[in-house]
Coordinates of C-alpha atoms in Angstrom, one line a residue:
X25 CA -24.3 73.5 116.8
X26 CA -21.8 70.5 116.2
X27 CA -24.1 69.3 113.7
X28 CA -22.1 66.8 111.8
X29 CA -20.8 65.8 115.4
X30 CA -24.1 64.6 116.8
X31 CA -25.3 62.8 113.8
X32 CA -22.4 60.9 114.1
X33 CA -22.9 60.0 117.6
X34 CA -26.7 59.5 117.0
X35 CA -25.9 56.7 114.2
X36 CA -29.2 57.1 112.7
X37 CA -30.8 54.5 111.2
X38 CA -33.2 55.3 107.9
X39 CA -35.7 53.4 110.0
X40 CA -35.7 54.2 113.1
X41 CA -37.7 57.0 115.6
X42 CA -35.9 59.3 117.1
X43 CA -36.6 62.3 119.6
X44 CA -35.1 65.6 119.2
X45 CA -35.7 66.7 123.0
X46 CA -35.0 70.8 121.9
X47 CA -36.6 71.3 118.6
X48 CA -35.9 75.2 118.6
X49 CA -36.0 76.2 115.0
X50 CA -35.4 72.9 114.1
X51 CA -31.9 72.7 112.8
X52 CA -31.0 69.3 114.2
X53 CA -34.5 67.9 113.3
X54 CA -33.9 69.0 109.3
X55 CA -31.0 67.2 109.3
X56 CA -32.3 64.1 110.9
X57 CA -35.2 63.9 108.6
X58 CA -32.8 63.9 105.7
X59 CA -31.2 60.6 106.8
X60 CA -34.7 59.0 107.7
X61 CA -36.5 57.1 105.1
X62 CA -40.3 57.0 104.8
X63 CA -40.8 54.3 107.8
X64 CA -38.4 56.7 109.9
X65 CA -40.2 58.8 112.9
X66 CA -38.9 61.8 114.7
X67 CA -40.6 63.3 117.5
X68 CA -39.6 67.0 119.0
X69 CA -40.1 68.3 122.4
X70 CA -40.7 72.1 122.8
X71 CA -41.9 73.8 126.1
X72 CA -41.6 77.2 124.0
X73 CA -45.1 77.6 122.0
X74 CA -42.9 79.9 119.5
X75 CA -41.3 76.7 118.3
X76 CA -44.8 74.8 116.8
X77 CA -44.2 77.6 113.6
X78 CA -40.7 75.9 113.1
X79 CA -42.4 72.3 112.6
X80 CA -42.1 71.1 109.4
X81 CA -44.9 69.6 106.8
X82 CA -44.1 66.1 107.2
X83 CA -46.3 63.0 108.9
X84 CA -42.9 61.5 109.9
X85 CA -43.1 64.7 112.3
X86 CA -44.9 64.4 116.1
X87 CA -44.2 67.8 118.0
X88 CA -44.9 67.4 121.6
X89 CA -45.3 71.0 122.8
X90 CA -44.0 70.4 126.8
X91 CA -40.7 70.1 128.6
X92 CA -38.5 67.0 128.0
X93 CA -38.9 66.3 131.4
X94 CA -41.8 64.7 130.8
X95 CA -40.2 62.3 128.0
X96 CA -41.3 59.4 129.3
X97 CA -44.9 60.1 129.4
X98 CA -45.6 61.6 126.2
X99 CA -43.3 58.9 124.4
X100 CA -45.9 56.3 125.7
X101 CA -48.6 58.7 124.8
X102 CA -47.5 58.9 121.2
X103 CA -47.3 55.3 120.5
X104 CA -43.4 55.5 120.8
X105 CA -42.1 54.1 124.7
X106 CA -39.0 52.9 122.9
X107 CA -37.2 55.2 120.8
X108 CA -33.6 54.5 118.7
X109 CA -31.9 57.7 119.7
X110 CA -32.3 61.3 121.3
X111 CA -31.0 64.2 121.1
X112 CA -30.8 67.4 123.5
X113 CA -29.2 70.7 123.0
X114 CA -29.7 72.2 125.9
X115 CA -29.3 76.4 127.1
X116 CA -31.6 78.9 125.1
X117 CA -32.0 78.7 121.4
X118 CA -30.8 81.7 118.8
X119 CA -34.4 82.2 118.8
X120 CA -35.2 83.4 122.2
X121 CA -32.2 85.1 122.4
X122 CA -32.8 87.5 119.4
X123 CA -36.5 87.7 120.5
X124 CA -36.1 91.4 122.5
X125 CA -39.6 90.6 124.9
X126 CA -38.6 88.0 126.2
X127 CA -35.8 89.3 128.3
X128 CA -33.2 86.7 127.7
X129 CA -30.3 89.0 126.4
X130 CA -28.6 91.8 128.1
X131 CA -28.3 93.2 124.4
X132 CA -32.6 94.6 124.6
X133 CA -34.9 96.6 127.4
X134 CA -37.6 94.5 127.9
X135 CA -38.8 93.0 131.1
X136 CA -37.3 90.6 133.1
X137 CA -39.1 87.3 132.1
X138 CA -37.1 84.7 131.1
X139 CA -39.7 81.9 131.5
X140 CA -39.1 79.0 128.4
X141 CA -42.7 78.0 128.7
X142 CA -45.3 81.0 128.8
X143 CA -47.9 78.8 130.9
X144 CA -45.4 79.0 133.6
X145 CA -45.7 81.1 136.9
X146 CA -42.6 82.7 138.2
X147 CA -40.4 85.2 136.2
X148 CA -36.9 86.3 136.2
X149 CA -38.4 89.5 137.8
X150 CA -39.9 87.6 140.3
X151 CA -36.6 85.9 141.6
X152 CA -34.9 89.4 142.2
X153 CA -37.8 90.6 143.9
X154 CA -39.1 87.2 146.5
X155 CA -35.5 85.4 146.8
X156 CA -33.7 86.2 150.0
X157 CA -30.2 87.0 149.9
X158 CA -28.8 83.6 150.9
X159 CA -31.1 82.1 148.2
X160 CA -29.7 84.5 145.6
X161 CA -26.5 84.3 146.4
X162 CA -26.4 80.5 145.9
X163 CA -27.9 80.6 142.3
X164 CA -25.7 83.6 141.4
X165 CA -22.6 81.8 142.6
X166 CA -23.5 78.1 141.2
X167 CA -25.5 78.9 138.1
X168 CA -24.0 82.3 136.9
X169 CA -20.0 81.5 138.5
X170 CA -20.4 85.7 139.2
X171 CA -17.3 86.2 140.8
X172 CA -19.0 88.8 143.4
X173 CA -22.3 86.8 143.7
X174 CA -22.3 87.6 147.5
X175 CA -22.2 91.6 147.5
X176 CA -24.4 91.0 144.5
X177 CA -27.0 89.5 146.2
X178 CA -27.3 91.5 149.0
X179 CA -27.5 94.3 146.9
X180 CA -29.6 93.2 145.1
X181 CA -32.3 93.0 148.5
X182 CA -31.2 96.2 149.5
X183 CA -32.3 98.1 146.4
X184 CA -35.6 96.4 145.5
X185 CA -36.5 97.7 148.4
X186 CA -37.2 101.6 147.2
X187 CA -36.1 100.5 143.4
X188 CA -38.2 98.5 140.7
X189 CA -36.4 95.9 139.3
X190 CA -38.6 94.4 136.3
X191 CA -36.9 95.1 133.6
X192 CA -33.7 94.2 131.6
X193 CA -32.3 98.0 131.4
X194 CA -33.6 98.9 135.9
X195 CA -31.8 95.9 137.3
X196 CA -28.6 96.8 135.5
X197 CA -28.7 100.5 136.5
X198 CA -29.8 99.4 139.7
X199 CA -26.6 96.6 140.8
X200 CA -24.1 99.1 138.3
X201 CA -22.5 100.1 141.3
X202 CA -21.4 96.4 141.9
X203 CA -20.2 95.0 138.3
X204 CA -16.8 93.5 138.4
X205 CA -15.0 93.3 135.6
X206 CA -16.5 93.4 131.5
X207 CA -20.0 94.8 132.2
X208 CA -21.6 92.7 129.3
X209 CA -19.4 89.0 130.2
X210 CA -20.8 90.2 134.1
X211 CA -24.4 90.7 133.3
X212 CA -24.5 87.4 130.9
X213 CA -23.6 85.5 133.7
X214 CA -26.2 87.4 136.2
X215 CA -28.8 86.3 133.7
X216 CA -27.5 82.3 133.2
X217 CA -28.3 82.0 136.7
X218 CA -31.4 83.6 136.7
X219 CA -32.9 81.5 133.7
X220 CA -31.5 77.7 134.7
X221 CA -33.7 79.1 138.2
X222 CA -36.9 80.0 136.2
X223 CA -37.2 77.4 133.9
X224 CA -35.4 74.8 136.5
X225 CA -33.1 73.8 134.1
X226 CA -30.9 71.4 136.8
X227 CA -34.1 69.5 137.8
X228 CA -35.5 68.8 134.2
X229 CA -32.1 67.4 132.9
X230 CA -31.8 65.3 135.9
X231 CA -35.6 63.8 134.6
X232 CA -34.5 63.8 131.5
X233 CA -31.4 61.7 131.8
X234 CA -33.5 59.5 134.4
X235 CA -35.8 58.3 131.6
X236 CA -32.8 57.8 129.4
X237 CA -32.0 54.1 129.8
X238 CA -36.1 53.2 129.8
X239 CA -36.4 55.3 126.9
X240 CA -33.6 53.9 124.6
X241 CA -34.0 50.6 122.7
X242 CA -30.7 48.6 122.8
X243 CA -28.0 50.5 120.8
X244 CA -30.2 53.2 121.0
X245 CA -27.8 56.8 121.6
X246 CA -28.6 59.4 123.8
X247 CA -26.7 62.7 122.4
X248 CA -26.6 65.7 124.9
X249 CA -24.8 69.4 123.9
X250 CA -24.2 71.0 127.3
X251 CA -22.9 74.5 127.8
X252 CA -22.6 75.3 131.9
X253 CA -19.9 73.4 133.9
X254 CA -22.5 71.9 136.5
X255 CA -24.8 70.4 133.4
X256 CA -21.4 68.5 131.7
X257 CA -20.9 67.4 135.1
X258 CA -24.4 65.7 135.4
X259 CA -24.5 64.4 132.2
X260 CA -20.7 62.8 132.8
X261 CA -21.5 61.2 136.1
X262 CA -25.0 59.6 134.7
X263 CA -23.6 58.2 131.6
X264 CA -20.6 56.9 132.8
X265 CA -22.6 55.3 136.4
X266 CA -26.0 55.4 135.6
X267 CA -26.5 57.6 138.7
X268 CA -26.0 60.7 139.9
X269 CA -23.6 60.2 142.3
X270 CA -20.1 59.7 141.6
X271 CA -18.6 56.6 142.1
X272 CA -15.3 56.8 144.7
X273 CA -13.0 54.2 142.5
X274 CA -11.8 51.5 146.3
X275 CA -7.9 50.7 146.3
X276 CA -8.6 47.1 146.8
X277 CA -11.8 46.0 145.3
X278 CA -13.7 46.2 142.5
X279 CA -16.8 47.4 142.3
X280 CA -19.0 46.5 139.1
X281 CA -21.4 49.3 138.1
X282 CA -25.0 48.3 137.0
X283 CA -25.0 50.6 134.4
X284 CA -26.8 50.0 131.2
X285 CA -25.3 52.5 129.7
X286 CA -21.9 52.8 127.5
X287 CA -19.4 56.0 126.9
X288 CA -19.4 56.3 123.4
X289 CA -16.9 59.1 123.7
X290 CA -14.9 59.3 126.9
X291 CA -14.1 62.8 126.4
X292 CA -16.6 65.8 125.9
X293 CA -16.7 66.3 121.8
X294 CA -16.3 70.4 121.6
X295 CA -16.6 72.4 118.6
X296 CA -14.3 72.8 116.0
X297 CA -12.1 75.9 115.4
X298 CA -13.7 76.9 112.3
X299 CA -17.3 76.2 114.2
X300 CA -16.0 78.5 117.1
X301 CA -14.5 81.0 114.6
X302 CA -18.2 81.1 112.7
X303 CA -20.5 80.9 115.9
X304 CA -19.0 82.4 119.0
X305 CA -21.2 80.5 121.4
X306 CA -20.4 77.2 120.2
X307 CA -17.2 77.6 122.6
X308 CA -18.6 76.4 125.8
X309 CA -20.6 73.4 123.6
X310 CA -19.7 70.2 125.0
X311 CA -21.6 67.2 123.8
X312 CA -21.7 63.4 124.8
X313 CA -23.0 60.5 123.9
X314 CA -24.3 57.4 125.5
X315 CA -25.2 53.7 124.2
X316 CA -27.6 51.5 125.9
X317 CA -26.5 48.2 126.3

């Protein structure tokens, strides 16, 4: 996923360590071995235990098997608090997609899991059946954009009530009455919303982009490929204010930002056609970078 884009943005140099915050199958990482010498260092983050089999033979290699929330900590604990770049590609990898169990995709019957990291508690399935209809209606609406998220929700509490809703193949016969629009487009949405709320996606990237500028040697790049309107519009505000809020630009004075970041790109960098054309989900890939100062 705009491969040749990021290494670009990440400017890597043969000797310096790098994080790739998403392993996945490793895609990324291969390609930013290749342009690391022998002093280089790369160290990958990946909450999903499925990923350790992608890890390559190399002692350049560290893989840190937890969420990249926790960047900060294990960097330290690996000998590496600074680092010369990172990368994140964030959403669900091809992997878990394809993988029927673990009841990502609308495409399999499997149950209603959705959790990144195994060791975690609550499930997909869980959500549908605890969450009370003002709670589901809020992550259906901001997570998912489901145009009906409202009569979805409350459907949604009406039917668990006599209805079992674990699996991939029961909640869809169970809410059919309710789809609006392309059945598949509708349910791909449904289950956005549903991971980003299992695996907390919002609150890790928030952690993540916290530790950015303590992380990042000067000149180090941050690279992030986003894919839901809400996470661009984190990662925009933080790079460009170094906070989370965004800043109101005043008429008549000037406000300077203490920002130790620097817009690389002002505008998100999206796939090309031919990218688009080959891989279909690359369309809603949006990726920026940052430079610390």
């Amino acid at each position: 996923m705009l491969l040749s884009e990021v290494l670009e943005g990440l400017a890597i140099r043969p000797e310096g360590t790098y994080v790739d915050c998403t392993f996945g199958g490793g895609g990324h990482s291969s390609h930013i071995l290749k342009a690391l010498g022998p002093k280089g260092r790369l160290l990958v983050f990946d909450q999903d235990a499925d990923a350790a089999r992608n890890v390559p033979d190399d002692p350049r290699v560290t893989f840190v098997p937890h969420n990249f929330r926790h960047l900060k900590r294990f960097l330290q604990l690996h000998g590496a608090p600074v680092v010369d770049g990172l990368l994140a590609d964030l959403g669900v990898s091809s992997h878990q997609f394809d993988e029927a169990g673990r009841g990502f995709s609308t495409r399999f019957e499997a149950k209603l899991d959705m959790r990144m990291d195994q060791r975690q508690g609550k499930t997909a399935a869980d959500i549908l059946q605890t969450y009370s209809e003002g709670e589901l209606h809020k992550l259906l609406e901001q997570y998912g954009e489901v145009t009906n998220s409202k009569t979805l929700a409350r459907t949604i509490v009406e039917v668990r009530k006599t209805t079992a809703m674990d699996t991939t193949l029961a909640f869809r016969n169970a809410v059919s009455s309710v789809v609006k629009g392309n059945p598949n487009k509708y349910f791909a949405q449904v289950f956005q919303a549903l991971r980003i709320e299992v695996n907390d996606e919002m609150g890790a990237l928030k952690e993540l982009l916290e530790a950015v500028p303590a992380v990042l040697a000067p000149g180090g790049r941050a690279a992030i490929i986003t894919f839901h309107s809400l996470e661009d519009r984190l990662v925009k505000v933080f790079f460009r204010n170094g906070t989370f809020e965004a800043e109101e630009e005043h008429p008549f004075e000037s406000r300077k930002r203490d920002n130790p970041l620097r817009l690389v790109n002002k505008k998100p960098i999206e796939a090309t056609a031919e990218e688009q054309k080959r891989n279909p989900r690359s369309r809603s890939a949006k990726l920026r970078v940052a430079e610390k100062l």
